[in-house]
mmCIF file of C-alpha atoms in Angstrom:
data_model
loop_
_atom_site.group_PDB
_atom_site.id
_atom_site.type_symbol
_atom_site.label_atom_id
_atom_site.label_comp_id
_atom_site.label_asym_id
_atom_site.label_seq_id
_atom_site.Cartn_x
_atom_site.Cartn_y
_atom_site.Cartn_z
ATOM 1 C CA MET A 1 0.000 0.000 0.000
ATOM 2 C CA ASP A 2 1.433 3.382 -1.017
ATOM 3 C CA MET A 3 1.747 5.931 1.787
ATOM 4 C CA LYS A 4 2.725 9.305 0.404
ATOM 5 C CA LEU A 5 3.686 12.227 2.634
ATOM 6 C CA GLU A 6 1.065 14.823 1.760
ATOM 7 C CA VAL A 7 1.090 17.574 4.396
ATOM 8 C CA VAL A 8 3.421 18.994 7.057
ATOM 9 C CA VAL A 9 1.808 21.150 9.756
ATOM 10 C CA VAL A 10 3.848 24.189 10.833
ATOM 11 C CA PRO A 11 2.924 26.059 14.061
ATOM 12 C CA VAL A 12 2.659 29.854 13.700
ATOM 13 C CA ALA A 13 1.488 32.691 15.936
ATOM 14 C CA ASP A 14 0.379 35.118 13.232
ATOM 15 C CA VAL A 15 -1.381 33.389 10.369
ATOM 16 C CA ASP A 16 -1.488 36.378 8.029
ATOM 17 C CA ARG A 17 2.200 37.099 8.585
ATOM 18 C CA ALA A 18 3.080 33.482 7.817
ATOM 19 C CA LYS A 19 0.842 33.512 4.743
ATOM 20 C CA ASP A 20 2.558 36.638 3.432
ATOM 21 C CA PHE A 21 5.996 35.152 4.084
ATOM 22 C CA TYR A 22 5.448 31.827 2.348
ATOM 23 C CA THR A 23 3.523 33.179 -0.621
ATOM 24 C CA GLY A 24 6.240 35.829 -0.905
ATOM 25 C CA LEU A 25 8.687 32.973 -1.510
ATOM 26 C CA GLY A 26 6.580 31.934 -4.478
ATOM 27 C CA TRP A 27 4.839 29.065 -2.717
ATOM 28 C CA ARG A 28 1.434 28.315 -4.210
ATOM 29 C CA LEU A 29 -1.557 29.267 -2.067
ATOM 30 C CA ASP A 30 -3.867 26.253 -2.182
ATOM 31 C CA ALA A 31 -6.428 27.234 0.444
ATOM 32 C CA ASP A 32 -7.319 29.755 3.110
ATOM 33 C CA ILE A 33 -10.472 28.248 4.519
ATOM 34 C CA ALA A 34 -11.374 30.971 7.005
ATOM 35 C CA THR A 35 -11.548 33.566 4.225
ATOM 36 C CA ASP A 36 -13.941 31.435 2.183
ATOM 37 C CA ALA A 37 -17.471 32.093 3.426
ATOM 38 C CA ASP A 38 -18.771 28.988 1.677
ATOM 39 C CA ILE A 39 -16.390 26.704 3.617
ATOM 40 C CA ALA A 40 -15.558 28.287 6.964
ATOM 41 C CA THR A 41 -17.816 27.124 9.809
ATOM 42 C CA ASP A 42 -15.851 28.154 12.920
ATOM 43 C CA GLU A 43 -14.438 31.635 13.479
ATOM 44 C CA ASN A 44 -11.728 30.133 15.705
ATOM 45 C CA PHE A 45 -10.590 27.638 13.091
ATOM 46 C CA ARG A 46 -8.497 28.653 10.096
ATOM 47 C CA VAL A 47 -6.510 26.491 7.699
ATOM 48 C CA VAL A 48 -3.992 27.864 5.215
ATOM 49 C CA GLN A 49 -2.260 25.488 2.821
ATOM 50 C CA VAL A 50 0.749 26.409 0.679
ATOM 51 C CA THR A 51 2.980 24.291 -1.530
ATOM 52 C CA PRO A 52 6.653 24.896 -2.378
ATOM 53 C CA PRO A 53 7.350 25.021 -6.137
ATOM 54 C CA GLY A 54 7.697 21.507 -7.508
ATOM 55 C CA SER A 55 6.852 19.803 -4.217
ATOM 56 C CA PRO A 56 4.377 16.897 -4.037
ATOM 57 C CA ALA A 57 3.829 17.677 -0.336
ATOM 58 C CA SER A 58 2.218 20.810 1.093
ATOM 59 C CA VAL A 59 2.487 22.870 4.270
ATOM 60 C CA ILE A 60 -0.465 23.753 6.493
ATOM 61 C CA PHE A 61 -0.645 26.375 9.244
ATOM 62 C CA GLY A 62 -3.460 28.307 10.802
ATOM 63 C CA THR A 63 -5.563 28.626 13.937
ATOM 64 C CA SER A 64 -6.438 25.571 16.029
ATOM 65 C CA VAL A 65 -4.661 23.204 13.631
ATOM 66 C CA THR A 66 -1.835 22.130 15.975
ATOM 67 C CA SER A 67 -0.918 22.176 19.655
ATOM 68 C CA GLN A 68 2.765 22.737 18.879
ATOM 69 C CA THR A 69 4.420 25.929 20.093
ATOM 70 C CA PRO A 70 4.849 28.492 17.288
ATOM 71 C CA GLY A 71 8.370 28.269 15.910
ATOM 72 C CA SER A 72 9.012 24.766 17.288
ATOM 73 C CA ALA A 73 9.121 23.012 13.906
ATOM 74 C CA GLN A 74 12.776 22.513 13.020
ATOM 75 C CA GLY A 75 14.750 20.609 10.390
ATOM 76 C CA LEU A 76 12.095 20.815 7.687
ATOM 77 C CA HIS A 77 13.908 19.882 4.487
ATOM 78 C CA LEU A 78 13.526 21.178 0.952
ATOM 79 C CA ILE A 79 15.526 19.581 -1.863
ATOM 80 C CA VAL A 80 17.188 21.645 -4.574
ATOM 81 C CA HIS A 81 19.451 20.816 -7.495
ATOM 82 C CA ASP A 82 21.673 23.899 -7.184
ATOM 83 C CA ILE A 83 22.323 25.143 -3.639
ATOM 84 C CA ASP A 84 24.085 28.340 -4.750
ATOM 85 C CA ALA A 85 21.241 29.353 -7.058
ATOM 86 C CA ALA A 86 18.758 28.553 -4.273
ATOM 87 C CA HIS A 87 20.691 30.786 -1.868
ATOM 88 C CA ASP A 88 20.628 33.707 -4.280
ATOM 89 C CA HIS A 89 16.927 33.182 -4.985
ATOM 90 C CA LEU A 90 15.955 33.152 -1.304
ATOM 91 C CA LYS A 91 18.100 36.199 -0.605
ATOM 92 C CA GLN A 92 16.409 38.147 -3.396
ATOM 93 C CA LEU A 93 13.031 37.249 -1.892
ATOM 94 C CA GLY A 94 14.051 38.488 1.558
ATOM 95 C CA ALA A 95 14.166 35.124 3.336
ATOM 96 C CA ASP A 96 17.596 35.892 4.886
ATOM 97 C CA PRO A 97 19.150 32.466 4.234
ATOM 98 C CA SER A 98 22.347 31.308 5.901
ATOM 99 C CA GLU A 99 25.466 30.929 3.848
ATOM 100 C CA VAL A 100 25.909 27.558 2.151
ATOM 101 C CA PHE A 101 27.540 25.018 4.460
ATOM 102 C CA HIS A 102 28.473 21.362 4.768
ATOM 103 C CA ASP A 103 28.784 19.192 7.854
ATOM 104 C CA ALA A 104 32.079 18.303 9.492
ATOM 105 C CA GLY A 105 31.026 14.746 10.189
ATOM 106 C CA GLY A 106 29.224 13.288 7.217
ATOM 107 C CA VAL A 107 26.549 13.404 4.576
ATOM 108 C CA PHE A 108 23.738 14.703 6.807
ATOM 109 C CA HIS A 109 24.076 17.575 9.291
ATOM 110 C CA HIS A 110 24.081 18.019 13.041
ATOM 111 C CA ALA A 111 21.226 19.724 14.871
ATOM 112 C CA GLY A 112 21.173 23.492 14.902
ATOM 113 C CA THR A 113 24.429 25.072 13.847
ATOM 114 C CA ASP A 114 26.737 22.444 15.371
ATOM 115 C CA ALA A 115 29.613 21.218 13.177
ATOM 116 C CA ARG A 116 28.775 23.525 10.288
ATOM 117 C CA VAL A 117 31.667 24.141 7.909
ATOM 118 C CA PRO A 118 31.380 27.181 5.605
ATOM 119 C CA GLY A 119 30.956 26.504 1.905
ATOM 120 C CA PRO A 120 29.493 23.607 -0.074
ATOM 121 C CA ASP A 121 30.801 20.082 0.268
ATOM 122 C CA PRO A 122 34.384 20.181 -1.113
ATOM 123 C CA ARG A 123 33.673 17.264 -3.437
ATOM 124 C CA ARG A 124 30.267 18.759 -4.261
ATOM 125 C CA SER A 125 28.840 15.327 -3.613
ATOM 126 C CA SER A 126 25.100 14.849 -3.797
ATOM 127 C CA TYR A 127 23.348 15.195 -0.402
ATOM 128 C CA GLY A 128 26.343 17.035 1.080
ATOM 129 C CA SER A 129 25.611 20.795 0.811
ATOM 130 C CA PHE A 130 23.050 22.799 2.778
ATOM 131 C CA LEU A 131 21.694 26.181 3.751
ATOM 132 C CA SER A 132 19.057 27.187 6.269
ATOM 133 C CA PHE A 133 16.428 29.861 6.811
ATOM 134 C CA SER A 134 13.562 30.501 9.206
ATOM 135 C CA ASP A 135 10.059 31.850 8.861
ATOM 136 C CA PRO A 136 8.943 34.852 10.985
ATOM 137 C CA ASP A 137 7.974 32.520 13.864
ATOM 138 C CA GLY A 138 11.349 30.783 13.880
ATOM 139 C CA ASN A 139 10.302 27.527 12.238
ATOM 140 C CA GLY A 140 13.515 26.237 10.709
ATOM 141 C CA TRP A 141 13.969 25.085 7.127
ATOM 142 C CA VAL A 142 17.013 23.409 5.583
ATOM 143 C CA LEU A 143 17.745 23.246 1.871
ATOM 144 C CA GLN A 144 19.782 20.228 0.791
ATOM 145 C CA GLU A 145 21.439 19.903 -2.610
ATOM 146 C CA ILE A 146 20.749 16.575 -4.312
ATOM 147 C CA THR A 147 22.055 16.123 -7.825
ATOM 148 C CA THR A 148 22.049 12.315 -8.063
ATOM 149 C CA ARG A 149 19.891 9.995 -5.987
ATOM 150 C CA LEU A 150 21.450 7.032 -4.232
ATOM 151 C CA PRO A 151 20.411 3.626 -5.631
ATOM 152 C CA GLY A 152 17.018 2.461 -4.489
ATOM 153 C CA ARG A 153 15.867 5.904 -3.342
ATOM 154 C CA MET A 154 13.432 6.349 -6.215
ATOM 155 C CA ASP A 155 10.877 4.051 -7.818
ATOM 156 C CA PRO A 156 12.479 3.088 -11.154
ATOM 157 C CA THR A 157 9.042 2.781 -12.744
ATOM 158 C CA VAL A 158 8.144 6.411 -11.987
ATOM 159 C CA THR A 159 9.955 9.449 -13.368
ATOM 160 C CA THR A 160 8.794 12.927 -12.422
ATOM 161 C CA PHE A 161 10.209 16.419 -12.773
ATOM 162 C CA SER A 162 9.318 19.244 -10.425
ATOM 163 C CA SER A 163 9.537 22.023 -12.988
ATOM 164 C CA ALA A 164 10.513 22.909 -16.546
ATOM 165 C CA PRO A 165 14.024 24.028 -15.412
ATOM 166 C CA ASP A 166 14.470 20.707 -13.600
ATOM 167 C CA LEU A 167 13.555 18.807 -16.763
ATOM 168 C CA ALA A 168 15.801 21.050 -18.869
ATOM 169 C CA ALA A 169 18.758 20.451 -16.544
ATOM 170 C CA THR A 170 18.240 16.706 -16.784
ATOM 171 C CA LEU A 171 18.066 16.903 -20.579
ATOM 172 C CA ARG A 172 21.345 18.822 -20.627
ATOM 173 C CA ARG A 173 23.059 16.147 -18.528
ATOM 174 C CA ALA A 174 21.636 13.452 -20.791
ATOM 175 C CA ALA A 175 22.842 15.357 -23.867
ATOM 176 C CA ALA A 176 26.377 15.665 -22.474
ATOM 177 C CA ALA A 177 26.486 11.981 -21.560
ATOM 178 C CA HIS A 178 25.112 11.013 -24.966
ATOM 179 C CA GLY A 179 27.792 13.088 -26.665
ATOM 180 C CA GLU A 180 30.408 11.060 -24.805
ATOM 181 C CA HIS A 181 28.561 7.883 -25.829
ATOM 182 C CA GLU A 182 28.706 8.824 -29.515
ATOM 183 C CA ALA A 183 32.384 9.745 -29.183
ATOM 184 C CA ARG A 184 33.117 6.283 -27.795
ATOM 185 C CA THR A 185 31.151 4.479 -30.497
ATOM 186 C CA GLY A 186 32.410 6.738 -33.286
ATOM 187 C CA ALA A 187 28.960 6.955 -34.847
ATOM 188 C CA GLN A 188 25.814 9.017 -34.631
ATOM 189 C CA ASP A 189 23.015 7.379 -32.703
ATOM 190 C CA PRO A 190 19.705 7.570 -34.587
ATOM 191 C CA ASP A 191 17.925 6.188 -31.513
ATOM 192 C CA TRP A 192 19.086 9.036 -29.257
ATOM 193 C CA PRO A 193 15.565 9.681 -27.871
ATOM 194 C CA ASP A 194 15.540 6.152 -26.442
ATOM 195 C CA TRP A 195 19.038 6.673 -25.005
ATOM 196 C CA TYR A 196 18.021 10.001 -23.440
ATOM 197 C CA ALA A 197 14.907 8.466 -21.898
ATOM 198 C CA ASP A 198 16.872 5.540 -20.481
ATOM 199 C CA TYR A 199 19.485 7.901 -19.031
ATOM 200 C CA MET A 200 16.895 10.173 -17.404
ATOM 201 C CA VAL A 201 14.948 7.317 -15.820
ATOM 202 C CA ARG A 202 18.105 5.653 -14.490
ATOM 203 C CA GLU A 203 19.515 8.911 -13.134
ATOM 204 C CA GLN A 204 16.358 9.668 -11.180
ATOM 205 C CA ALA A 205 16.134 6.101 -9.861
ATOM 206 C CA GLY A 206 19.805 6.140 -8.830
ATOM 207 C CA THR A 207 20.708 3.074 -10.886
ATOM 208 C CA GLU A 208 23.731 2.562 -13.144
ATOM 209 C CA LEU A 209 23.739 5.021 -16.021
ATOM 210 C CA PRO A 210 23.968 3.860 -19.651
ATOM 211 C CA SER A 211 27.321 4.100 -21.353
#
């Protein structure tokens, strides 16, 4: 039975402030139930749902939706393909991100700011580079750069792309790899669409890439 993570609840003190912050980052506003007279039934109950660009899971905050203390949600992760571009994007939007960092001890990171080393992972290995930012309540988000999934981390029968730039970046990597393939074989490949498709599916599934 599939069990897909659909929603993460984030505790906030000021719903309108949080709504302005997250939509200001370009997150899609899916619902604000208390402002919809046809849906709202309780003046003390408000549900706001937003979704980060390209994310299959959404974020909910509001009034009477959680007993957590505002700002207590920490370590919420967003995955990006280019950590430096993500840093610049968040900074332009006023999110005040940290500088890019990697962890002194391994692929993941310690809690808080412990063992942070300035700059991306020296080898620029997938999963190894991070940055962080907080919403106005202090809920903490971490961006993690993933360029290649580890084997078995993705369903090899399902290939999805979060956005047109994500698809374009994958096509560029496939094109570069295919150019090397043609150089090795010494001949043009008339079936390059099949080769591209195979490369893109394998890359996302984290399996061995075609040569």
